[in-house]
Amino acid sequence: MSHNSFGKNLVFTSFGESHGHTIGCVLDGFPPGMEITPEEIKVELRRRATGQSRHTSQRKEKDDVHIVSGVFEGKTTGHPIALLIENTDARSKDYSDIAEVFRPGHADYSYWHKYGIRDYRGGGRSSARETTMRVAAGALAKKWLKLHHDIEIRAWLSQLGDIELSKGDVSVRDDNPFFTGDTERIAELEAYMDGLRKSGDSVGARIDAEAIQVPAGLGEPVYGKLDAELALAMMSINASKGVEIGAGFESVAQAGSVHRDEIVSGEFQSNHAGGILAGISTGQPITLSVAFKPTSSLRIPGRSENIHGEPVEVITKGRHDPCVGIRATPIVEAMMALVIMDHVLRNNGQINSGK
Amino acid sequence: MSHNSFGKNLVFTSFGESHGHTIGCVLDGFPPGMEITPEEIKVELRRRATGQSRHTSQRKEKDDVHIVSGVFEGKTTGHPIALLIENTDARSKDYSDIAEVFRPGHADYSYWHKYGIRDYRGGGRSSARETTMRVAAGALAKKWLKLHHDIEIRAWLSQLGDIELSKGDVSVRDDNPFFTGDTERIAELEAYMDGLRKSGDSVGARIDAEAIQVPAGLGEPVYGKLDAELALAMMSINASKGVEIGAGFESVAQAGSVHRDEIVSGEFQSNHAGGILAGISTGQPITLSVAFKPTSSLRIPGRSENIHGEPVEVITKGRHDPCVGIRATPIVEAMMALVIMDHVLRNNGQINSGK
Amino acid sequence: MSHNSFGKNLVFTSFGESHGHTIGCVLDGFPPGMEITPEEIKVELRRRATGQSRHTSQRKEKDDVHIVSGVFEGKTTGHPIALLIENTDARSKDYSDIAEVFRPGHADYSYWHKYGIRDYRGGGRSSARETTMRVAAGALAKKWLKLHHDIEIRAWLSQLGDIELSKGDVSVRDDNPFFTGDTERIAELEAYMDGLRKSGDSVGARIDAEAIQVPAGLGEPVYGKLDAELALAMMSINASKGVEIGAGFESVAQAGSVHRDEIVSGEFQSNHAGGILAGISTGQPITLSVAFKPTSSLRIPGRSENIHGEPVEVITKGRHDPCVGIRATPIVEAMMALVIMDHVLRNNGQINSGK
Amino acid sequence: MSHNSFGKNLVFTSFGESHGHTIGCVLDGFPPGMEITPEEIKVELRRRATGQSRHTSQRKEKDDVHIVSGVFEGKTTGHPIALLIENTDARSKDYSDIAEVFRPGHADYSYWHKYGIRDYRGGGRSSARETTMRVAAGALAKKWLKLHHDIEIRAWLSQLGDIELSKGDVSVRDDNPFFTGDTERIAELEAYMDGLRKSGDSVGARIDAEAIQVPAGLGEPVYGKLDAELALAMMSINASKGVEIGAGFESVAQAGSVHRDEIVSGEFQSNHAGGILAGISTGQPITLSVAFKPTSSLRIPGRSENIHGEPVEVITKGRHDPCVGIRATPIVEAMMALVIMDHVLRNNGQINSGK
């Protein structure tokens, strides 16, 4: 597996930098014969796009996705599907003041120490811009899972800073800029975000997600467990600091007699397992939760150093989100879809090949 | 990557069932020339072994590890290192009462629905017995990391049920059955465990871990990020339900101005990042935390069904741990060592190969 | 993929040295539910075994294979199948005269320059002893292919030194020590081998193979092509120096109007393609040919050097085959079976998962 | 590893169809810091390009390569290098007469039987157009190998139909349309090709190649052997039917006393091994030979069937090469460079990481 790929039977590879000419991805191993249009992909891309409310970065990307291979006469061919998006709003500007400075909490520092090279124009490869391609590829996986297995995947904001939200009606989560089904609290969220923006500070977010109608039997013990691969997928998203499956960290203080999900009349009585036992899906909804840290791009000065080891004070100007975690919602969905679809194919590549 | 392997340049593969004749592993890609003896491996195995105090399962395995390949005249050769351990205490007994029953919260259910086959003698492949081999292979990785990079890895119990423990003096964690450095509270832990055992119930645990002296620059964005691969490794351990890096879920409610780790006079002022920025190590200690659920093997009856879909009541007799999470401590260390060593090799396989 | 593994959905990993205590392999990804016994594996092992006629090495190994995991109550479980064989005839002897000498044409030289370590007791990891495990695992793949797809795989000696043999009746190839169906020439082959043994020299061999009843559609363009993976598999066998598919090198001088396999009344008129077009099987028999070099272990003195760069003259005493290529026949079959079975699973993991 | 990727530490992935809008590739794992310009890549692309003499297809592609990621300020960054080329001469024309017809000897047949879909506009994914990207990526690998290890790779035409050529002066092979150093026979080759074109038939070719200054120690036994991976790489090239390393099929009839390469005064006396013993380079030149079949696109009618199983007669009109093998020369070089560079990185990722 290369550094910029994941998956086994369905393999996703992304490339491109935040301020480069083009970003793109290759989705390899996709079954032939599924109809797909750029418009279907754009629906998902718009959910992730910045610049759609005052609560996200004002960078405006058209996200005009091109399917350059793997689709012929509107259908997937079984060959690698390459998707390309041109960066249209990668503003050229004067970077001289930050070109040699490590912004606190940023990739700058670790990238420099690894590669000895830095793309001072923006995050380069570490920018959340890369996640655009995950959402694009995820659109195909979501469609395929729905079409062939009626599997549905949905994520929502469950915590913003210290505001905890209920799941509410997730079907309306796309109608507000917070991906919340807890619609009564939208005004509170807006006020909170306005306050953050005014202060120049930022805050983290917690995203919950579920996949429903997932059949029992997906997941490959013991190092391709469904929960383990979901954990990798979630932790690979920018700013992610934690992943839980089912009851997660709450299970530490639970009694075993409470945690175990009993079955009565063929029905599970709870879902502390999050739909996964021993790395394999049980048929219950797969549930997970991801923690996203607050962005470190702040208007509040931070102490750091430059590439010469000299002390500097850093203030980030320009476009940024006071809470990057919110927009991670469609990315979480996309990653979940890609992982689960890969596991459907992997299961077919062993179990359904003859018992 | 096969289902039972992980790693890229250092690849670990395990095999064997809980009640089979032999369990084993293959560690491929290990550099040649390191001295290693079975005794050095056994030191780690004894840390993980059951039957050493009244607080763990009474299954007693000799864990007599054999190095059957990849070591010649006491040194690694660069060829696959195979380690074998015979199961000496896999008691043969009458399984007829549980052979067709799904124990609540167990692998039974999902394994059956995937494979259509079950190893009723015990967990089979899903048993924690498999983790013995992780610890064995981890012993080699820990030695190599210490020898070549002075990297040290240590894990400890940070929470047992609702008892939260301080880190304390981790150097003495092996001197008590709880892997805790918070030695003043050992009596409290013992009483708690005795109560659990009496009640027939169980509880979860939280294990914290750190790797110190890790150089900056390890980790491969964006799908081989160090934190993402640690997350997969931790979530692949039996009973794991959550993983955090650095501040983890706490970062959700943190302000960005607090979370970002400022640098003053070349020193980081905090380590909320857990030593990893954008998937690459920063040179700070790598810190993580893992949640383990309570075991579902209880003397308290649980409602479930059998393979025919008929309702059953299940009581687990026999040997088990009231808190399986405690013994996960050396497993967490082993997995951390294997992942970090793989990343040292991967970094050499790109970055140190010519800039 | 680790160095000592191959395959994607069906992954084979081997370990162990020629003169170590045990050799073994792990076959991961095998579908659950197939009946298999050690006896069925031993049938194939005996075909490969040395010491069965005067024309092969006199090393006598019992090849008593143990299935230590992945099979429960006589059936595969879907979990990693580990097979172990103890080396019973790894004679301890005095190696001091060859311990520092590079035998001409041997792995000694390149292994030393790579690993800085040598296993002077025998070939170590480079010994043909490793191929025992390929044959053992191949026995399972052959059975599965026959059972589920009626696919049959057979290889035979097509050239010994400069003696070219016809295919003849391949069904009787196991009845003679040469794996030939050209039975009228067995006396000629025996005389030739006796002459070789007397002279202390050796000779190469060409093995032809075919897989029949392979369905159209196996193979994964463009880097998992069926012919490309067969080429890797064949070239990984000890002493292999060349691989051909179908017409092979003859196709260089063929006219396109001759080479292309025309179809009349639904029947291909020839099979120059060897059953593979553009990396995908056509439904015709898959045919290939492998060249094996003469062994370099000779009683005739050869000029070489030792690890100190000093000139030496080397004579190999002890047990060896005057033509190692002959015994490669069952190894070619095993590798072909493992590759084709992996491709059946891979095809199911994409194409048969929904069009 | 996905279907359209190869390599382990240096991973190449290609995408795009012959008649699609764009073809491209991603080269992942490339070390940071090497200077590279599109012009350097175009030098190699021009060697492979069609339309440069009357002896190749008249399809004229500009092959204007764009480096869209992984290079910043003229230097590789360590991140995935994506290269794109727009197809400018993918003529739109009337395909109705061949849309449902399987051309004899073509990918049409096997692709249809696998994917149930066909790209009737041209070879789609099976077209040699894909090899453009191999040559583009190979340009980077060739430069890196030369820069860091002084390794040089060169291939040449050694046989055209039944005309066998000597190696001659390979340094001038780019000065003629046949990639031959046997310059005295160019007139003969031209006449031969003119005759072929007139007859409407085609012929195969044999390409020889060598890599010089390769250090001893590259290659990963036993399933990542250098020769085995070169075999896969060569057999993955369109129209390839055979691969030899060193003496290849000649070694079948060689005596062991002749084949083994003796060492006198530190010098190998021959190179029948082709620079590889037991899968590891010896420091001698690595030599190989590849057989390419004659193209099946002929003006001579061929008998075949269509997708409905009805008999048809096929004549291929339009642009094609009477000998596709000639232009494989730079592709063989590119594949050899990519494989060897991957092995340098892999060796650093194990052996040079500490003995």
XYZ file of N, CA, C and O in Angstrom, chain A residues 159 161 203-207 235 239-244 249 289-294, chain B residues 206 208 227 242-255 259 261 271-276 287-290:
200
model
N -21.321 17.508 18.937
C -20.799 18.428 19.951
C -19.996 19.527 19.269
O -19.175 19.256 18.388
N -17.590 22.576 20.560
C -17.003 23.087 21.799
C -17.622 22.327 22.958
O -17.605 21.097 22.976
N -12.577 26.304 18.043
C -13.012 25.262 18.950
C -13.132 23.944 18.194
O -13.203 23.929 16.966
N -13.141 22.838 18.931
C -13.233 21.527 18.309
C -14.666 21.077 18.084
O -15.619 21.794 18.406
N -14.806 19.904 17.513
C -16.148 19.368 17.262
C -16.109 17.854 17.366
O -15.057 17.224 17.211
N -17.285 17.325 17.659
C -17.432 15.879 17.678
C -18.473 15.522 16.627
O -19.564 16.112 16.594
N -18.119 14.586 15.771
C -19.043 14.135 14.730
C -19.434 12.693 15.028
O -18.573 11.846 15.270
N -9.087 8.517 11.649
C -7.905 9.196 12.179
C -7.050 9.792 11.058
O -6.197 10.634 11.315
N -7.117 16.889 11.459
C -7.538 17.424 12.758
C -8.192 16.392 13.668
O -8.572 16.708 14.790
N -8.286 15.153 13.209
C -8.903 14.125 14.046
C -7.965 13.722 15.188
O -6.775 13.530 14.992
N -8.505 13.612 16.382
C -7.686 13.217 17.541
C -8.242 12.005 18.279
O -7.626 11.545 19.262
N -9.395 11.510 17.886
C -9.937 10.362 18.600
C -11.064 9.697 17.840
O -11.751 10.340 17.041
N -11.216 8.407 18.059
C -12.272 7.632 17.406
C -12.889 6.685 18.419
O -12.172 6.053 19.204
N -14.191 6.584 18.395
C -14.891 5.617 19.227
C -15.811 4.770 18.358
O -16.405 5.270 17.404
N -15.376 5.203 24.821
C -14.730 5.372 26.127
C -15.694 5.192 27.298
O -15.272 4.946 28.416
N -17.881 7.681 16.463
C -17.778 9.065 16.883
C -16.336 9.503 16.685
O -15.419 8.733 16.956
N -16.153 10.729 16.181
C -14.802 11.217 15.900
C -14.607 12.575 16.553
O -15.486 13.441 16.478
N -13.448 12.753 17.196
C -13.112 14.043 17.808
C -12.218 14.847 16.877
O -11.206 14.325 16.395
N -12.607 16.093 16.625
C -11.753 16.986 15.831
C -11.259 18.123 16.704
O -12.034 18.751 17.424
N -9.994 18.362 16.635
C -9.391 19.422 17.437
C -9.747 20.788 16.864
O -10.143 20.889 15.695
N -9.607 21.843 17.647
C -9.807 23.196 17.127
C -8.684 23.542 16.153
O -7.541 23.113 16.346
N -9.110 1.612 30.901
C -8.469 2.556 29.982
C -6.967 2.417 30.167
O -6.467 2.437 31.294
N -3.300 4.007 29.072
C -2.554 5.105 28.455
C -1.175 4.600 28.053
O -0.642 3.673 28.678
N -0.540 8.498 13.441
C -1.674 8.369 14.364
C -2.752 7.443 13.806
O -3.376 6.678 14.541
N -12.165 2.314 21.625
C -11.857 3.706 21.346
C -10.372 3.986 21.435
O -9.649 3.292 22.153
N -9.941 4.965 20.686
C -8.528 5.363 20.671
C -8.450 6.884 20.654
O -9.196 7.531 19.921
N -7.559 7.416 21.450
C -7.286 8.842 21.420
C -5.796 9.086 21.216
O -4.973 8.331 21.728
N -5.469 10.136 20.496
C -4.081 10.591 20.393
C -4.013 11.937 21.104
O -4.867 12.804 20.873
N -3.014 12.101 21.963
C -2.853 13.374 22.680
C -4.107 13.727 23.459
O -4.630 12.905 24.211
N -4.610 14.943 23.273
C -5.768 15.406 24.048
C -7.042 14.648 23.697
O -8.031 14.703 24.439
N -7.062 13.981 22.566
C -8.192 13.133 22.201
C -9.515 13.856 22.230
O -9.650 14.956 21.679
N -10.515 13.234 22.862
C -11.864 13.807 22.861
C -11.943 15.100 23.679
O -12.865 15.884 23.496
N -10.976 15.318 24.541
C -10.955 16.592 25.266
C -10.756 17.777 24.327
O -11.165 18.902 24.628
N -10.102 17.520 23.208
C -9.811 18.629 22.301
C -11.085 19.215 21.692
O -11.063 20.333 21.178
N -12.189 18.480 21.764
C -13.452 18.991 21.219
C -13.857 20.287 21.909
O -14.269 21.258 21.263
N -13.695 20.324 23.219
C -14.123 21.496 23.978
C -12.991 22.480 24.243
O -13.191 23.518 24.879
N -11.800 22.161 23.736
C -10.683 23.087 23.942
C -10.760 24.263 22.973
O -11.209 24.109 21.834
N -10.266 25.417 23.418
C -10.079 26.535 22.495
C -8.807 26.281 21.705
O -7.857 25.664 22.207
N -5.290 24.580 22.734
C -4.861 23.284 22.194
C -3.494 23.335 21.505
O -2.670 22.441 21.687
N 0.120 23.682 20.587
C 1.262 23.583 21.480
C 2.305 24.620 21.082
O 3.029 24.434 20.098
N 1.620 19.332 25.208
C 1.636 18.250 24.215
C 0.224 17.744 23.954
O -0.060 16.556 24.064
N -0.663 18.678 23.629
C -2.017 18.273 23.294
C -2.057 17.469 22.002
O -2.972 16.694 21.760
N -1.059 17.682 21.152
C -1.000 16.969 19.876
C -0.632 15.501 20.069
O -0.781 14.697 19.155
N -0.129 15.173 21.250
C 0.314 13.798 21.458
C 1.520 13.442 20.616
O 1.721 12.286 20.227
N 2.326 14.457 20.313
C 3.572 14.190 19.592
C 3.415 13.952 18.109
O 4.366 13.547 17.436
N 2.222 14.227 17.582
C 1.986 13.985 16.149
C 1.223 15.164 15.553
O 0.136 15.506 16.019
N 1.711 10.161 22.640
C 0.823 9.710 23.717
C -0.519 9.276 23.156
O -1.058 9.904 22.246
N -1.020 8.202 23.699
C -2.324 7.724 23.251
C -3.043 7.038 24.401
O -2.459 6.765 25.463
N -4.302 6.770 24.174
C -5.163 6.205 25.197
C -6.137 5.252 24.506
O -6.630 5.559 23.418
N -6.382 4.109 25.129
C -7.251 3.108 24.507
C -8.322 2.677 25.497
O -8.021 2.443 26.674
